[in-house]
Amino acid sequence: MQKGIFVSVPVLVLSVSFAAAVVFLLSSSLSSCSCPSSVSSPNNVGVASFRGGVSDVRVEERISPTREDIEWVRDLIRSNGLHMQKNELRKGINPRTRDQQLADLIQYKGISHYEGEEANNHTALPCPGELLVEQHHSNYGEPWAGGRDVFEFLAESSKLKPNSRVLEIGCGTLRVGLHFIRYLTPTHFHCLEKDELSLMAALRYELPSQGLLHKRPLIVRGDDMEFSKFGSDTTYDLIYASAVFLHMPDKLVWTGLERLVEKLKPYDGRIFVSHNVKFCSRLGGDECAKKLASLGLEYLGKQTHDSLLFNHYEIWFGFRRIKP
């Protein structure tokens, strides 16, 4: 019995040694071969495939999809034989319109609903039916999906990181804000919004339904460009207003900018305003430049950003703080 054990040990050692040698030879040959490296996109994103799967070996954090990402989903659409279909109701798939769903919710306050005294004891955040059928997704005249486009442009243009701080002037129903809230560290997204219905949609529907309550965004109601509730020591990496300044008196916009300058990080922080800067252009080129300079702001120019999903682009005007 001892003899058998004694004989098996050299065999085991030999096997291990042989396996190690094979591994060494293989690794040496692979390292010296002219094998193609992993595919890299222009944005320094590499993708290595193995055994039919994909391993994400991203060199640096990015937000928007790569060219390879888009080609992958296009291939998946083609391989599944999917084509654009007429949008019509089908049995078992969205059998009722939003108007019909809303009528039921208004009448019954729910689907399988409690009656009498029990009716109010079970729903932690009761929502108006208009929110549950997502009518607020159409409040702003553009597809809800466009919020992702805005987020990608702003986040990458300002070189945002998860620990950055962001302030939105007029976040509405969080069409854009949801993406920032999801990406950023908890409490790092702030918003000033005046519309009560939009705030209802943001706080009582979007945040709970997206599982983002734990992110604790600070959303304040106000229409006077007053930012005291956000903390006197808070500074932001990004401040943006999507079409909001279009609906404000020029004087209020300038008042807001004056208050915001001290809250923007010097040099690296960015303010972005979409659509136009009539509050500035109405003064004339020289006067506008002088006023910006007196506030400690520098105009960085105009940029456009294409939508990923529909034929649309947005115009953005950038500013930075040039005084510490």
CSV table of C-alpha atoms in Angstrom, one decimal:
chain,number,residue,atom,x,y,z
A,1,MET,CA,0.0,0.0,0.0
A,2,GLN,CA,2.8,2.4,0.9
A,3,LYS,CA,4.6,1.3,-2.3
A,4,GLY,CA,1.6,2.3,-4.4
A,5,ILE,CA,1.5,5.7,-2.9
A,6,PHE,CA,5.3,6.1,-3.4
A,7,VAL,CA,5.0,5.3,-7.1
A,8,SER,CA,2.1,7.6,-7.8
A,9,VAL,CA,3.8,10.7,-6.5
A,10,PRO,CA,6.4,11.0,-9.3
A,11,VAL,CA,3.7,10.4,-11.8
A,12,LEU,CA,1.6,13.3,-10.4
A,13,VAL,CA,4.7,15.6,-10.3
A,14,LEU,CA,5.4,14.6,-13.9
A,15,SER,CA,1.9,15.4,-15.0
A,16,VAL,CA,1.9,18.8,-13.3
A,17,SER,CA,5.3,19.6,-14.8
A,18,PHE,CA,4.1,18.5,-18.2
A,19,ALA,CA,0.9,20.6,-18.0
A,20,ALA,CA,2.9,23.6,-16.8
A,21,ALA,CA,5.3,23.2,-19.8
A,22,VAL,CA,2.4,23.0,-22.2
A,23,VAL,CA,0.8,26.2,-20.7
A,24,PHE,CA,4.2,28.0,-20.9
A,25,LEU,CA,4.7,27.0,-24.6
A,26,LEU,CA,1.1,28.0,-25.5
A,27,SER,CA,1.4,31.4,-23.7
A,28,SER,CA,4.8,32.0,-25.3
A,29,SER,CA,3.5,31.3,-28.8
A,30,LEU,CA,0.3,33.4,-28.3
A,31,SER,CA,2.3,36.3,-27.0
A,32,SER,CA,4.7,36.2,-30.0
A,33,CYS,CA,2.0,35.7,-32.7
A,34,SER,CA,0.6,38.4,-34.9
A,35,CYS,CA,-3.0,37.9,-33.6
A,36,PRO,CA,-5.4,40.7,-34.2
A,37,SER,CA,-5.9,42.8,-31.1
A,38,SER,CA,-9.4,43.6,-29.7
A,39,VAL,CA,-11.4,46.0,-31.7
A,40,SER,CA,-11.2,49.6,-30.5
A,41,SER,CA,-13.6,52.4,-31.3
A,42,PRO,CA,-12.5,55.9,-31.9
A,43,ASN,CA,-13.5,56.6,-28.3
A,44,ASN,CA,-11.0,54.1,-26.8
A,45,VAL,CA,-13.5,51.4,-26.1
A,46,GLY,CA,-12.2,47.9,-26.8
A,47,VAL,CA,-14.4,44.8,-27.1
A,48,ALA,CA,-13.0,41.3,-26.9
A,49,SER,CA,-15.1,38.3,-27.8
A,50,PHE,CA,-14.6,34.8,-26.6
A,51,ARG,CA,-16.6,31.5,-27.0
A,52,GLY,CA,-19.4,33.5,-28.6
A,53,GLY,CA,-19.7,36.0,-25.8
A,54,VAL,CA,-18.5,39.5,-25.3
A,55,SER,CA,-16.2,40.8,-22.6
A,56,ASP,CA,-16.3,44.5,-21.9
A,57,VAL,CA,-12.8,45.7,-21.6
A,58,ARG,CA,-13.5,49.4,-21.8
A,59,VAL,CA,-10.3,51.5,-21.4
A,60,GLU,CA,-12.2,54.5,-20.0
A,61,GLU,CA,-15.6,55.2,-18.8
A,62,ARG,CA,-18.1,56.3,-21.5
A,63,ILE,CA,-21.7,57.0,-21.6
A,64,SER,CA,-23.1,57.0,-25.1
A,65,PRO,CA,-23.2,53.8,-27.2
A,66,THR,CA,-20.2,52.9,-29.4
A,67,ARG,CA,-20.4,52.3,-33.2
A,68,GLU,CA,-20.0,48.6,-32.3
A,69,ASP,CA,-23.0,48.8,-29.8
A,70,ILE,CA,-25.2,50.2,-32.6
A,71,GLU,CA,-24.1,47.6,-35.1
A,72,TRP,CA,-24.7,44.8,-32.6
A,73,VAL,CA,-28.3,45.8,-32.0
A,74,ARG,CA,-28.9,46.3,-35.7
A,75,ASP,CA,-27.5,42.8,-36.4
A,76,LEU,CA,-29.8,41.5,-33.7
A,77,ILE,CA,-32.8,43.2,-35.3
A,78,ARG,CA,-31.9,41.8,-38.7
A,79,SER,CA,-31.2,38.3,-37.4
A,80,ASN,CA,-34.6,38.2,-35.8
A,81,GLY,CA,-36.4,39.4,-38.9
A,82,LEU,CA,-37.9,42.4,-37.2
A,83,HIS,CA,-39.5,45.2,-39.3
A,84,MET,CA,-41.4,48.3,-38.5
A,85,GLN,CA,-45.0,47.4,-38.0
A,86,LYS,CA,-48.2,49.5,-38.1
A,87,ASN,CA,-49.0,50.6,-34.5
A,88,GLU,CA,-52.4,49.1,-33.9
A,89,LEU,CA,-54.1,47.4,-31.0
A,90,ARG,CA,-53.8,43.6,-30.8
A,91,LYS,CA,-55.5,41.2,-28.4
A,92,GLY,CA,-53.4,40.6,-25.4
A,93,ILE,CA,-50.9,43.4,-26.3
A,94,ASN,CA,-52.0,46.8,-25.1
A,95,PRO,CA,-55.7,46.1,-25.7
A,96,ARG,CA,-56.8,49.4,-24.3
A,97,THR,CA,-55.8,53.0,-25.2
A,98,ARG,CA,-54.4,55.3,-22.7
A,99,ASP,CA,-57.7,57.1,-22.6
A,100,GLN,CA,-59.5,53.9,-21.8
A,101,GLN,CA,-56.9,53.0,-19.1
A,102,LEU,CA,-57.3,56.5,-17.6
A,103,ALA,CA,-61.1,56.2,-17.5
A,104,ASP,CA,-60.8,52.9,-15.5
A,105,LEU,CA,-58.2,54.4,-13.1
A,106,ILE,CA,-60.4,57.4,-12.4
A,107,GLN,CA,-63.5,55.2,-11.8
A,108,TYR,CA,-61.9,52.4,-9.8
A,109,LYS,CA,-58.6,54.0,-8.5
A,110,GLY,CA,-56.8,50.8,-9.5
A,111,ILE,CA,-57.1,47.5,-11.4
A,112,SER,CA,-57.7,44.9,-8.7
A,113,HIS,CA,-58.7,47.5,-6.2
A,114,TYR,CA,-59.6,47.5,-2.5
A,115,GLU,CA,-63.0,48.8,-1.5
A,116,GLY,CA,-64.4,50.9,1.3
A,117,GLU,CA,-62.1,51.7,4.3
A,118,GLU,CA,-59.3,49.5,2.9
A,119,ALA,CA,-59.0,51.5,-0.2
A,120,ASN,CA,-56.4,53.9,1.2
A,121,ASN,CA,-54.3,51.5,3.3
A,122,HIS,CA,-52.1,49.8,0.8
A,123,THR,CA,-50.5,52.3,-1.7
A,124,ALA,CA,-47.5,54.1,-0.3
A,125,LEU,CA,-47.3,56.7,-3.1
A,126,PRO,CA,-50.8,57.0,-4.7
A,127,CYS,CA,-50.5,58.4,-8.2
A,128,PRO,CA,-53.1,60.3,-10.2
A,129,GLY,CA,-54.3,58.2,-13.2
A,130,GLU,CA,-52.7,60.7,-15.6
A,131,LEU,CA,-49.3,59.8,-14.3
A,132,LEU,CA,-49.9,56.0,-14.3
A,133,VAL,CA,-50.8,56.1,-18.0
A,134,GLU,CA,-47.7,58.3,-18.6
A,135,GLN,CA,-49.5,61.2,-20.2
A,136,HIS,CA,-46.7,63.4,-18.8
A,137,HIS,CA,-44.3,61.8,-21.3
A,138,SER,CA,-45.9,63.9,-24.0
A,139,ASN,CA,-46.0,67.2,-22.0
A,140,TYR,CA,-43.0,68.8,-23.8
A,141,GLY,CA,-43.6,68.2,-27.4
A,142,GLU,CA,-40.7,65.8,-28.1
A,143,PRO,CA,-40.4,62.0,-27.7
A,144,TRP,CA,-39.5,60.9,-24.2
A,145,ALA,CA,-36.6,58.9,-25.6
A,146,GLY,CA,-34.8,62.2,-26.5
A,147,GLY,CA,-33.9,62.7,-22.9
A,148,ARG,CA,-31.1,60.1,-23.3
A,149,ASP,CA,-29.6,62.1,-26.2
A,150,VAL,CA,-29.5,65.3,-24.1
A,151,PHE,CA,-27.9,63.4,-21.2
A,152,GLU,CA,-25.2,61.9,-23.4
A,153,PHE,CA,-24.3,65.2,-25.0
A,154,LEU,CA,-24.1,67.1,-21.7
A,155,ALA,CA,-22.3,64.5,-19.7
A,156,GLU,CA,-19.6,63.9,-22.3
A,157,SER,CA,-19.2,67.6,-23.2
A,158,SER,CA,-18.6,68.4,-19.5
A,159,LYS,CA,-16.4,65.3,-18.9
A,160,LEU,CA,-18.8,64.3,-16.1
A,161,LYS,CA,-17.9,61.6,-13.5
A,162,PRO,CA,-20.2,59.8,-11.1
A,163,ASN,CA,-19.1,62.0,-8.3
A,164,SER,CA,-19.7,65.2,-10.2
A,165,ARG,CA,-22.5,67.6,-9.2
A,166,VAL,CA,-25.2,68.7,-11.6
A,167,LEU,CA,-27.9,71.4,-11.5
A,168,GLU,CA,-30.7,71.5,-14.0
A,169,ILE,CA,-32.8,74.6,-14.4
A,170,GLY,CA,-36.3,73.3,-15.1
A,171,CYS,CA,-36.1,69.5,-14.9
A,172,GLY,CA,-39.8,69.0,-15.7
A,173,THR,CA,-40.8,65.4,-15.4
A,174,LEU,CA,-37.2,64.2,-15.4
A,175,ARG,CA,-37.1,63.2,-19.1
A,176,VAL,CA,-33.4,64.1,-19.0
A,177,GLY,CA,-32.8,64.1,-15.2
A,178,LEU,CA,-33.5,60.4,-14.7
A,179,HIS,CA,-30.4,59.6,-16.6
A,180,PHE,CA,-28.3,61.9,-14.6
A,181,ILE,CA,-29.8,60.7,-11.3
A,182,ARG,CA,-29.1,57.1,-12.3
A,183,TYR,CA,-25.5,57.9,-13.2
A,184,LEU,CA,-24.5,60.2,-10.4
A,185,THR,CA,-23.6,59.6,-6.8
A,186,PRO,CA,-26.7,59.9,-4.5
A,187,THR,CA,-27.6,63.6,-3.7
A,188,HIS,CA,-25.5,64.9,-6.5
A,189,PHE,CA,-28.3,65.9,-8.9
A,190,HIS,CA,-30.2,69.1,-8.1
A,191,CYS,CA,-33.1,70.8,-9.9
A,192,LEU,CA,-35.2,73.9,-9.8
A,193,GLU,CA,-38.6,73.5,-11.3
A,194,LYS,CA,-41.7,75.7,-11.1
A,195,ASP,CA,-44.5,73.5,-12.6
A,196,GLU,CA,-46.5,71.6,-10.0
A,197,LEU,CA,-47.8,68.9,-12.3
A,198,SER,CA,-44.2,68.2,-13.5
A,199,LEU,CA,-43.0,67.9,-10.0
A,200,MET,CA,-45.8,65.5,-9.2
A,201,ALA,CA,-44.8,63.3,-12.1
A,202,ALA,CA,-41.1,63.5,-11.1
A,203,LEU,CA,-41.5,62.7,-7.4
A,204,ARG,CA,-44.6,60.5,-7.3
A,205,TYR,CA,-44.1,58.5,-10.4
A,206,GLU,CA,-40.7,58.6,-12.2
A,207,LEU,CA,-38.4,58.3,-9.2
A,208,PRO,CA,-40.3,55.4,-7.6
A,209,SER,CA,-41.0,53.6,-10.8
A,210,GLN,CA,-37.4,53.8,-11.9
A,211,GLY,CA,-36.1,52.6,-8.5
A,212,LEU,CA,-34.2,55.8,-8.0
A,213,LEU,CA,-35.5,57.0,-4.7
A,214,HIS,CA,-32.3,55.9,-3.0
A,215,LYS,CA,-30.4,58.5,-5.2
A,216,ARG,CA,-32.0,61.3,-3.2
A,217,PRO,CA,-32.0,64.0,-5.8
A,218,LEU,CA,-32.8,67.5,-4.5
A,219,ILE,CA,-35.7,68.9,-6.5
A,220,VAL,CA,-37.0,72.3,-5.4
A,221,ARG,CA,-40.1,74.2,-6.5
A,222,GLY,CA,-39.4,77.7,-7.6
A,223,ASP,CA,-39.7,80.2,-10.5
A,224,ASP,CA,-37.5,83.1,-9.3
A,225,MET,CA,-34.0,81.7,-10.0
A,226,GLU,CA,-33.3,81.5,-6.3
A,227,PHE,CA,-30.9,78.8,-5.3
A,228,SER,CA,-30.4,79.2,-1.6
A,229,LYS,CA,-32.1,75.9,-0.8
A,230,PHE,CA,-29.3,74.0,-2.6
A,231,GLY,CA,-26.7,75.0,0.0
A,232,SER,CA,-24.4,78.0,0.0
A,233,ASP,CA,-21.2,75.9,-0.3
A,234,THR,CA,-22.4,73.7,-3.2
A,235,THR,CA,-20.5,74.1,-6.5
A,236,TYR,CA,-21.4,72.3,-9.7
A,237,ASP,CA,-19.5,70.7,-12.5
A,238,LEU,CA,-22.5,71.1,-14.9
A,239,ILE,CA,-25.4,73.6,-14.9
A,240,TYR,CA,-27.8,73.3,-17.8
A,241,ALA,CA,-31.2,74.7,-19.0
A,242,SER,CA,-33.0,72.9,-21.8
A,243,ALA,CA,-35.2,75.4,-23.6
A,244,VAL,CA,-36.1,77.0,-20.2
A,245,PHE,CA,-34.5,80.4,-20.8
A,246,LEU,CA,-36.8,80.8,-23.8
A,247,HIS,CA,-39.7,81.3,-21.5
A,248,MET,CA,-38.1,83.6,-19.0
A,249,PRO,CA,-37.8,87.4,-19.1
A,250,ASP,CA,-34.3,88.4,-20.1
A,251,LYS,CA,-33.8,90.2,-16.8
A,252,LEU,CA,-34.5,87.1,-14.8
A,253,VAL,CA,-32.1,85.0,-16.9
A,254,TRP,CA,-29.3,87.5,-16.2
A,255,THR,CA,-30.2,87.5,-12.5
A,256,GLY,CA,-30.0,83.7,-12.5
A,257,LEU,CA,-26.7,83.7,-14.3
A,258,GLU,CA,-25.3,86.2,-11.8
A,259,ARG,CA,-26.3,83.9,-8.9
A,260,LEU,CA,-25.1,80.8,-10.7
A,261,VAL,CA,-21.5,81.9,-11.5
A,262,GLU,CA,-20.4,81.4,-7.9
A,263,LYS,CA,-21.9,78.0,-7.9
A,264,LEU,CA,-20.0,76.8,-11.0
A,265,LYS,CA,-16.6,75.3,-10.6
A,266,PRO,CA,-14.0,77.6,-12.1
A,267,TYR,CA,-12.5,76.8,-15.6
A,268,ASP,CA,-13.6,73.1,-15.7
A,269,GLY,CA,-17.3,73.6,-14.9
A,270,ARG,CA,-19.8,74.2,-17.7
A,271,ILE,CA,-23.1,76.0,-18.2
A,272,PHE,CA,-25.1,74.8,-21.2
A,273,VAL,CA,-28.2,76.5,-22.6
A,274,SER,CA,-30.2,75.0,-25.4
A,275,HIS,CA,-32.0,76.3,-28.5
A,276,ASN,CA,-30.9,80.0,-28.4
A,277,VAL,CA,-29.4,82.7,-26.2
A,278,LYS,CA,-31.7,85.6,-27.1
A,279,PHE,CA,-31.2,86.9,-23.6
A,280,CYS,CA,-27.7,87.6,-24.7
A,281,SER,CA,-28.0,88.4,-28.4
A,282,ARG,CA,-30.7,91.0,-27.8
A,283,LEU,CA,-28.0,93.1,-26.2
A,284,GLY,CA,-25.8,93.0,-29.2
A,285,GLY,CA,-22.5,91.1,-29.6
A,286,ASP,CA,-20.2,93.6,-27.8
A,287,GLU,CA,-22.6,94.3,-25.0
A,288,CYS,CA,-23.3,90.7,-24.4
A,289,ALA,CA,-19.6,89.8,-24.3
A,290,LYS,CA,-19.0,92.7,-21.8
A,291,LYS,CA,-21.8,91.6,-19.6
A,292,LEU,CA,-20.6,88.0,-19.6
A,293,ALA,CA,-17.1,89.1,-18.7
A,294,SER,CA,-18.4,91.3,-15.9
A,295,LEU,CA,-20.0,88.1,-14.4
A,296,GLY,CA,-16.8,86.1,-14.9
A,297,LEU,CA,-18.2,84.0,-17.7
A,298,GLU,CA,-16.7,83.1,-21.1
A,299,TYR,CA,-18.8,82.0,-24.1
A,300,LEU,CA,-17.4,78.8,-25.6
A,301,GLY,CA,-19.5,78.6,-28.7
A,302,LYS,CA,-22.4,76.7,-30.2
A,303,GLN,CA,-22.6,72.9,-30.6
A,304,THR,CA,-25.2,70.6,-32.2
A,305,HIS,CA,-26.0,67.1,-31.1
A,306,ASP,CA,-27.8,64.5,-33.1
A,307,SER,CA,-30.5,62.2,-31.7
A,308,LEU,CA,-29.8,58.4,-31.7
A,309,LEU,CA,-33.4,57.4,-32.3
A,310,PHE,CA,-35.1,60.0,-34.4
A,311,ASN,CA,-34.4,62.7,-37.0
A,312,HIS,CA,-33.6,65.5,-34.7
A,313,TYR,CA,-30.8,67.6,-33.4
A,314,GLU,CA,-30.4,70.1,-30.6
A,315,ILE,CA,-28.4,73.3,-30.5
A,316,TRP,CA,-26.4,74.0,-27.3
A,317,PHE,CA,-24.5,77.1,-26.2
A,318,GLY,CA,-21.6,76.6,-23.7
A,319,PHE,CA,-20.1,78.9,-21.1
A,320,ARG,CA,-17.4,78.5,-18.4
A,321,ARG,CA,-16.3,80.5,-15.4
A,322,ILE,CA,-13.0,82.2,-15.9
A,323,LYS,CA,-12.5,83.7,-12.5
A,324,PRO,CA,-11.7,81.5,-9.4
